[in-house]
mmCIF file of C-alpha atoms in Angstrom:
data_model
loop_
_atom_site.group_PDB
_atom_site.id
_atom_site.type_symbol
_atom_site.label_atom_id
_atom_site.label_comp_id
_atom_site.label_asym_id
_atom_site.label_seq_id
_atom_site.Cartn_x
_atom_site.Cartn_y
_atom_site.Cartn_z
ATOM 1 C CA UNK A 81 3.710 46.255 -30.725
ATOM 2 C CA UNK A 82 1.104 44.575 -28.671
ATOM 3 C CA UNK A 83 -2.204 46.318 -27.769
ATOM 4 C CA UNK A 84 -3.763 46.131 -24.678
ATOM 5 C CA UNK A 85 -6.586 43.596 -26.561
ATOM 6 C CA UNK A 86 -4.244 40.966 -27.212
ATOM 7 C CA UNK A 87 -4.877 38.491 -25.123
ATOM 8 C CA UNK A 88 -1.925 35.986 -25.803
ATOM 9 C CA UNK A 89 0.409 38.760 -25.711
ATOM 10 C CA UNK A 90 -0.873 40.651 -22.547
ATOM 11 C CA UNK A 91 -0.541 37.564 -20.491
ATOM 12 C CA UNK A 92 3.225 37.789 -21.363
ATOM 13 C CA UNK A 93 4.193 41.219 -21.219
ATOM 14 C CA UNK A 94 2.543 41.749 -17.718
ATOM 15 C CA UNK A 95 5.266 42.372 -14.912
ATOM 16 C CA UNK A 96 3.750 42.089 -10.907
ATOM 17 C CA UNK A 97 5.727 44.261 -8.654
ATOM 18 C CA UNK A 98 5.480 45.702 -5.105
ATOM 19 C CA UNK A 99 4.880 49.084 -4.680
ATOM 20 C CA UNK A 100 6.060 51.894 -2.853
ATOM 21 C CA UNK A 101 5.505 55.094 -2.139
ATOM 22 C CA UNK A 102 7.997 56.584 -5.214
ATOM 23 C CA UNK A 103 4.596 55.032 -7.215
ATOM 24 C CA UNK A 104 2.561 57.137 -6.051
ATOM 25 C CA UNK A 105 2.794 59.565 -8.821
ATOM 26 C CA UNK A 106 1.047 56.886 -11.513
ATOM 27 C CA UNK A 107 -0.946 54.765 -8.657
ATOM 28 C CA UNK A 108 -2.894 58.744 -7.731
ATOM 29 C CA UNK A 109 -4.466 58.599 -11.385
ATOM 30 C CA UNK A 110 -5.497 54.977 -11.554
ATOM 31 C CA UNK A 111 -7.166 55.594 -8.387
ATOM 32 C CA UNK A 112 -8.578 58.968 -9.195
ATOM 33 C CA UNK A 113 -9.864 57.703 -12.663
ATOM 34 C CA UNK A 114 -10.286 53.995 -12.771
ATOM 35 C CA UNK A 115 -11.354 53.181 -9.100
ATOM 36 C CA UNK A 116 -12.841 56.024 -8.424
ATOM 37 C CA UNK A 117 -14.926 56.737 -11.116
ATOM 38 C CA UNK A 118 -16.573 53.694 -11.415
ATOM 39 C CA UNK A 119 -16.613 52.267 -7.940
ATOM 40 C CA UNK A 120 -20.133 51.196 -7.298
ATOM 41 C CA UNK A 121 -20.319 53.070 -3.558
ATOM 42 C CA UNK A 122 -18.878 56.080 -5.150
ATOM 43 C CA UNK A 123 -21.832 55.968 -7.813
ATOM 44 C CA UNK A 124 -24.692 55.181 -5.526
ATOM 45 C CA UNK A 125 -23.437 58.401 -3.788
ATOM 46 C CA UNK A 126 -23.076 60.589 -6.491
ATOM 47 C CA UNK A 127 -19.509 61.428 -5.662
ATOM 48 C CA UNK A 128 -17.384 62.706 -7.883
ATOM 49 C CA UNK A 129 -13.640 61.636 -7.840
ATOM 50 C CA UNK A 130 -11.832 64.752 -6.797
ATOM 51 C CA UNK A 131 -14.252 65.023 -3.502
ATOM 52 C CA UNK A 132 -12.856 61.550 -2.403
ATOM 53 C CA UNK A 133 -8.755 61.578 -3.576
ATOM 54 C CA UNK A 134 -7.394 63.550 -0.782
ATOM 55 C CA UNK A 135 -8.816 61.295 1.735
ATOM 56 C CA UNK A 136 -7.595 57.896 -0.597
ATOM 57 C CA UNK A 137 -4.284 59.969 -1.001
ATOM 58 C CA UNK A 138 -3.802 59.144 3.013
ATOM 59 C CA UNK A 139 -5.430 56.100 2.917
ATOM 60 C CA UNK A 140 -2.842 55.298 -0.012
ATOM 61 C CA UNK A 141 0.126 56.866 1.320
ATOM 62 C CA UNK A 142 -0.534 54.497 4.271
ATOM 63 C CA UNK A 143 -0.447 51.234 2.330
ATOM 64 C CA UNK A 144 2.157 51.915 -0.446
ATOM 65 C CA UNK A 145 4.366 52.673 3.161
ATOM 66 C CA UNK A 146 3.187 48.885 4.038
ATOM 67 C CA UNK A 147 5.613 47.279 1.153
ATOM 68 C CA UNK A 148 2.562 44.631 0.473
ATOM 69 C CA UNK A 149 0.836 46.619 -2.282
ATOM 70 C CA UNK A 150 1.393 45.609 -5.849
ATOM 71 C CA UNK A 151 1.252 46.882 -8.882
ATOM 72 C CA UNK A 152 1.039 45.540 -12.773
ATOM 73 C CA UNK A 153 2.635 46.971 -15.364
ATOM 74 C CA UNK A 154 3.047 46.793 -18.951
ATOM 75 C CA UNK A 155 6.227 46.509 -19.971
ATOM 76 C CA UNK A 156 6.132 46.274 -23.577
ATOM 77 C CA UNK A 157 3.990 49.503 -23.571
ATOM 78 C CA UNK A 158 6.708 52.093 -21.711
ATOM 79 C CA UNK A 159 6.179 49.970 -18.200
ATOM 80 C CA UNK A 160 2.526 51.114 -17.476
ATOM 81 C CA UNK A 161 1.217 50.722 -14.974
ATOM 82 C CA UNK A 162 -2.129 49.311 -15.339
ATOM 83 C CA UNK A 163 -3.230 47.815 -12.036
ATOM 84 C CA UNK A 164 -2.976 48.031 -8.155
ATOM 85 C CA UNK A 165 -3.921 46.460 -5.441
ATOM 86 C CA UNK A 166 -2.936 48.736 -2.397
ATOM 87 C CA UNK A 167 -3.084 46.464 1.117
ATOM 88 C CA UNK A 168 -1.907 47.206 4.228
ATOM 89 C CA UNK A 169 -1.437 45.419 7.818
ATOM 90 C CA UNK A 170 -3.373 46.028 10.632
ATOM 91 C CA UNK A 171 -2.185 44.742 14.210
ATOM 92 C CA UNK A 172 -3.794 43.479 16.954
ATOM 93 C CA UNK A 173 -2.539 46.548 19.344
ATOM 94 C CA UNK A 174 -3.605 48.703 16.701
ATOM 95 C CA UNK A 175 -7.075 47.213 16.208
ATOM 96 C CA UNK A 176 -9.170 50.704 16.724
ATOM 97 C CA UNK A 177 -6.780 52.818 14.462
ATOM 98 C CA UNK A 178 -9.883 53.182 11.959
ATOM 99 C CA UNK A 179 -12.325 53.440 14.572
ATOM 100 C CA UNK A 180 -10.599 56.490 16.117
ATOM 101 C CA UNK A 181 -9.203 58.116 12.606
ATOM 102 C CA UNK A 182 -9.523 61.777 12.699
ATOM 103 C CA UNK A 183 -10.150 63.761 9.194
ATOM 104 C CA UNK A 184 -11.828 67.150 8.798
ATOM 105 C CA UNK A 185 -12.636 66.938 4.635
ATOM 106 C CA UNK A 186 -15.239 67.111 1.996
ATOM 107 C CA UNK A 187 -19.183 65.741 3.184
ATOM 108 C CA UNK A 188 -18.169 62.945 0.964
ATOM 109 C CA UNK A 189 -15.035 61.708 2.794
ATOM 110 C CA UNK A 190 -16.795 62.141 5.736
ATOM 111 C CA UNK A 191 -19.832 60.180 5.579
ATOM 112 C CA UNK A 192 -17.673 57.752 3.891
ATOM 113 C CA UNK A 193 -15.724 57.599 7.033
ATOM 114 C CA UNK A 194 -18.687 57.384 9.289
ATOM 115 C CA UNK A 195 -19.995 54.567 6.809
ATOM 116 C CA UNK A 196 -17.531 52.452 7.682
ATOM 117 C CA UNK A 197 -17.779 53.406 11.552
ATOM 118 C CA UNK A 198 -21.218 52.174 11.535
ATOM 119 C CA UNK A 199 -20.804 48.705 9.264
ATOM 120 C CA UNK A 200 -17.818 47.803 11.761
ATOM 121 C CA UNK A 201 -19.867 49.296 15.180
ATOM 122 C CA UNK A 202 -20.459 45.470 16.735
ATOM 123 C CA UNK A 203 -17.635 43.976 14.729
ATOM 124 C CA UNK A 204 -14.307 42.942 15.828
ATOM 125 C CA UNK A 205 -12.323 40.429 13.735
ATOM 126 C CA UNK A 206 -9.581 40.007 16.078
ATOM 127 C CA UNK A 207 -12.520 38.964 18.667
ATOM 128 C CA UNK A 208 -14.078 36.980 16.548
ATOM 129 C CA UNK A 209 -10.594 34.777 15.184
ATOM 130 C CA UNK A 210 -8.981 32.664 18.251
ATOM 131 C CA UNK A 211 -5.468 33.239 16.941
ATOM 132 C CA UNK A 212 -5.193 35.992 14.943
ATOM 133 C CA UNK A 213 -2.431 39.008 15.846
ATOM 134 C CA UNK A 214 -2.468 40.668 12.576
ATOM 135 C CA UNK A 215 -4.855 41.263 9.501
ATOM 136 C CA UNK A 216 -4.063 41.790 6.215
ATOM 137 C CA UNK A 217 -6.285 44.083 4.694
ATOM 138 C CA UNK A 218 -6.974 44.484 1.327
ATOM 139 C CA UNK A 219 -7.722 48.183 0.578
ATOM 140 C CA UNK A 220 -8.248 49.149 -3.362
ATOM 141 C CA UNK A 221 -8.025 47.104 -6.335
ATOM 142 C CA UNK A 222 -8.646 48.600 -9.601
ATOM 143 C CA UNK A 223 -7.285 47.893 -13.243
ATOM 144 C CA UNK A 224 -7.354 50.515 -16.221
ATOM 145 C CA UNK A 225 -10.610 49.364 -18.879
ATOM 146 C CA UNK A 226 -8.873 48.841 -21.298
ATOM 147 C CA UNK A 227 -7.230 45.577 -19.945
ATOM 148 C CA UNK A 228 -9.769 44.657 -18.161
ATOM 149 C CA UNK A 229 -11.089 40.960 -18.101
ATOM 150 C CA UNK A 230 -7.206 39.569 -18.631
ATOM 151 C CA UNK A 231 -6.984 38.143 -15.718
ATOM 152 C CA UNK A 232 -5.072 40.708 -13.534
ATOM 153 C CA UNK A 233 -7.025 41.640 -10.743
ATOM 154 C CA UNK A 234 -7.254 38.235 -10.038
ATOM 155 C CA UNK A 235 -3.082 37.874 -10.326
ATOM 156 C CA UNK A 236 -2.974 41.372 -8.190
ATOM 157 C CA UNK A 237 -4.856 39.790 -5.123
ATOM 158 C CA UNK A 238 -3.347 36.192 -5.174
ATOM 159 C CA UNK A 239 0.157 37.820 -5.025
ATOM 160 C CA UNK A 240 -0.844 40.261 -2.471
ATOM 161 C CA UNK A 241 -2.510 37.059 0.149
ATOM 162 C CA UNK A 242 1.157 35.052 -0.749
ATOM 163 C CA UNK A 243 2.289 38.366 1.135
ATOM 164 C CA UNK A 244 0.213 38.593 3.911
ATOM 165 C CA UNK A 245 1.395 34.838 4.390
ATOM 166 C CA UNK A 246 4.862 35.454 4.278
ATOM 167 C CA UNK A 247 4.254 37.779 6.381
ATOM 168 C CA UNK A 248 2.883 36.309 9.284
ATOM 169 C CA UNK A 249 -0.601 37.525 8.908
ATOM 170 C CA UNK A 250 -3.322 35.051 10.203
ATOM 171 C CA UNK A 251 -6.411 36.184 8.241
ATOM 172 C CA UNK A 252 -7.001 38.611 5.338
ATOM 173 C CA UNK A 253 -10.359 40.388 5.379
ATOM 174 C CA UNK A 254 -11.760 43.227 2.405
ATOM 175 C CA UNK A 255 -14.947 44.871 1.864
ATOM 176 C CA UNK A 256 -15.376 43.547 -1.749
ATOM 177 C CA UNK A 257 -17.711 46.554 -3.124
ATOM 178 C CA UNK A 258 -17.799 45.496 -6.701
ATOM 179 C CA UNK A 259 -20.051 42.489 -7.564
ATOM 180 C CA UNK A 260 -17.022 41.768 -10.086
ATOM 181 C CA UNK A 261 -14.119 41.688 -7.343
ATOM 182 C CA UNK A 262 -17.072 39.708 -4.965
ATOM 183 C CA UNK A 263 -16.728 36.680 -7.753
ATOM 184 C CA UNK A 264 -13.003 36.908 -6.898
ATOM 185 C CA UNK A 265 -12.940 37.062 -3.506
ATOM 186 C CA UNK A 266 -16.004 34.568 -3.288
ATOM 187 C CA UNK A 267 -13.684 31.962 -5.563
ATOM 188 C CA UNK A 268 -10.575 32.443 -3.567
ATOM 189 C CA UNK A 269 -12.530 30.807 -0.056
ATOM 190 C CA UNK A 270 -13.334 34.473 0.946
ATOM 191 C CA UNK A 271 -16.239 33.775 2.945
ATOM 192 C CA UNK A 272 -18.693 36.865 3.553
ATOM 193 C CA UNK A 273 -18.824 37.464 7.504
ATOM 194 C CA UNK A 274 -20.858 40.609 7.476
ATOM 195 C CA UNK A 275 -22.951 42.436 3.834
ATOM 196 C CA UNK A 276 -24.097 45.605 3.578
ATOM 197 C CA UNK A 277 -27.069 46.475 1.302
ATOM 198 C CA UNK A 278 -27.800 49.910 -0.344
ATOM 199 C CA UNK A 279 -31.666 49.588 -0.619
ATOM 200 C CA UNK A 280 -31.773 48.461 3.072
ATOM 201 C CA UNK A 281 -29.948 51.232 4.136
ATOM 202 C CA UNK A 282 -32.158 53.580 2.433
ATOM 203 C CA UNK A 283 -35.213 52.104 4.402
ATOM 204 C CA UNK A 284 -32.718 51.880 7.555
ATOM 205 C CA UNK A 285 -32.361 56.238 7.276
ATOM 206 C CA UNK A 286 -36.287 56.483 5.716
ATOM 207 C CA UNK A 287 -34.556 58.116 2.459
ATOM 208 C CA UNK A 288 -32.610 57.340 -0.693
ATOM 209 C CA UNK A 289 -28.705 57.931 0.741
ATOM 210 C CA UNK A 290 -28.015 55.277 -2.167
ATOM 211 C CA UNK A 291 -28.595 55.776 -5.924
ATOM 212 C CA UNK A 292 -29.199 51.748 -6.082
ATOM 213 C CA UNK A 293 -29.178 52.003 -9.919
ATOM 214 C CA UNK A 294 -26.470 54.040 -10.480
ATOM 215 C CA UNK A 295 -24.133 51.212 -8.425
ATOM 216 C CA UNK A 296 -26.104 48.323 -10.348
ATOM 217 C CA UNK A 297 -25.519 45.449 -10.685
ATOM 218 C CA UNK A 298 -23.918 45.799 -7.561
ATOM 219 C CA UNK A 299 -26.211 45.959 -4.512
ATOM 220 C CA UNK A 300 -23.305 46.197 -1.467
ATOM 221 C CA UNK A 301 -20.641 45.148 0.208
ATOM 222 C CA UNK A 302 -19.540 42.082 0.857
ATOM 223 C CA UNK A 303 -17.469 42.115 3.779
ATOM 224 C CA UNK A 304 -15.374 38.823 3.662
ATOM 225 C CA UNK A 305 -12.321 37.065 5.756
ATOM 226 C CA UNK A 306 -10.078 33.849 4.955
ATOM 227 C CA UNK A 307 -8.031 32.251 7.675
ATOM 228 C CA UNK A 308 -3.975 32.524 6.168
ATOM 229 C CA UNK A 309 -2.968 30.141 8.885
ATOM 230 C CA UNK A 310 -5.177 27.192 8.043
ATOM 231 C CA UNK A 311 -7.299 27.338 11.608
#
């Protein structure tokens, strides 16, 4: 049987499929324990995974509802899955959903939430792109260690923009918070419209909000757009 460290055979027992929300059962522990756990922002902040889930458990529920998330599985090893990349679709008439979302949880989820508030305060990308009537947002991508570096994040996002293509999206956008899934992004013609730096935001609030080496070597976000219609 092949182990997850074979290389030649991982690439061919790999099977990409779109998600739904009869996943969720094995997408909640991948996200609890793989993205979670060693998401740089989650780090800096100290936060432990079970003060985030239930507030990524809506966020989830929302995109494995969108039927553009996918998943990888390995399907020589019982069909595991090992990989997702949840996405959903934001439309233009829509545009403030995040800006207005309502959520009474942990301190964690909340200044989480605000976090985001603040980045986005003097940013809007349907503004800002003549054209565009719908963004496809990419939301959480995170593969198991033990296949990491084969290649499947990589195959996770490309499969999930051929989606927001054929489905009308004009422009896909992500905060890339992993200096890894930056590279990726970064190498795709993601280009970064807006970055947000831990140390600076520790000077910004006159005290360290950020563990900056906990999250190294990741130093931010990267907040970063492509055009999917070719304007």
């Amino acid at each position: 049987m092949c182990g997850p460290k074979d290389w030649l055979c991982l690439r061919a027992i790999m099977e990409y499929t779109l998600l739904s929300e009869k996943d969720w059962d094995e997408v909640e522990p991948l996200i609890k324990n793989c993205f979670l756990a060693r998401e740089p922002t989650c780090l800096a902040l100290h936060a432990k995974p079970e003060a985030l889930l239930p507030l990524f458990s809506i966020v989830g529920d929302m995109c494995m509802n969108s039927g553009c998330s996918y998943g990888a599985r390995d399907t020589v090893n019982g069909s595991k899955l090992v990989g997702v990349m949840l996405n959903k679709i934001v439309l233009l008439e829509n545009k403030d959903a995040d800006k207005n979302f309502k959520y009474d949880g942990t301190p964690q989820e909340m200044f989480k939430i605000e976090l985001i508030k603040e980045v986005y305060k003097d940013i809007d990308l349907f503004d800002d792109n003549e054209g565009v009537e719908s963004i496809f947002e990419f939301v959480a991508l995170t593969v198991d260690p033990e296949y990491k570096g084969k290649g499947i994040s990589r195959k996770l996002v490309e499969l999930s923009e051929e989606k927001g293509i054929e489905l009308g999206c004009q422009l896909g956008k992500v905060e890339a918070s992993n200096i890894i899934t930056q590279h990726i992004w970064s190498t795709m013609d993601y280009k970064t419209f807006l970055s947000f730096d831990f140390q600076e935001y520790n000077k910004k609030k006159g005290k360290e909000v950020f563990d900056v080496a906990a999250a190294a070597p990741t130093t931010g976000w990267q907040c970063m757009s492509k055009r999917f219609d070719g304007k």
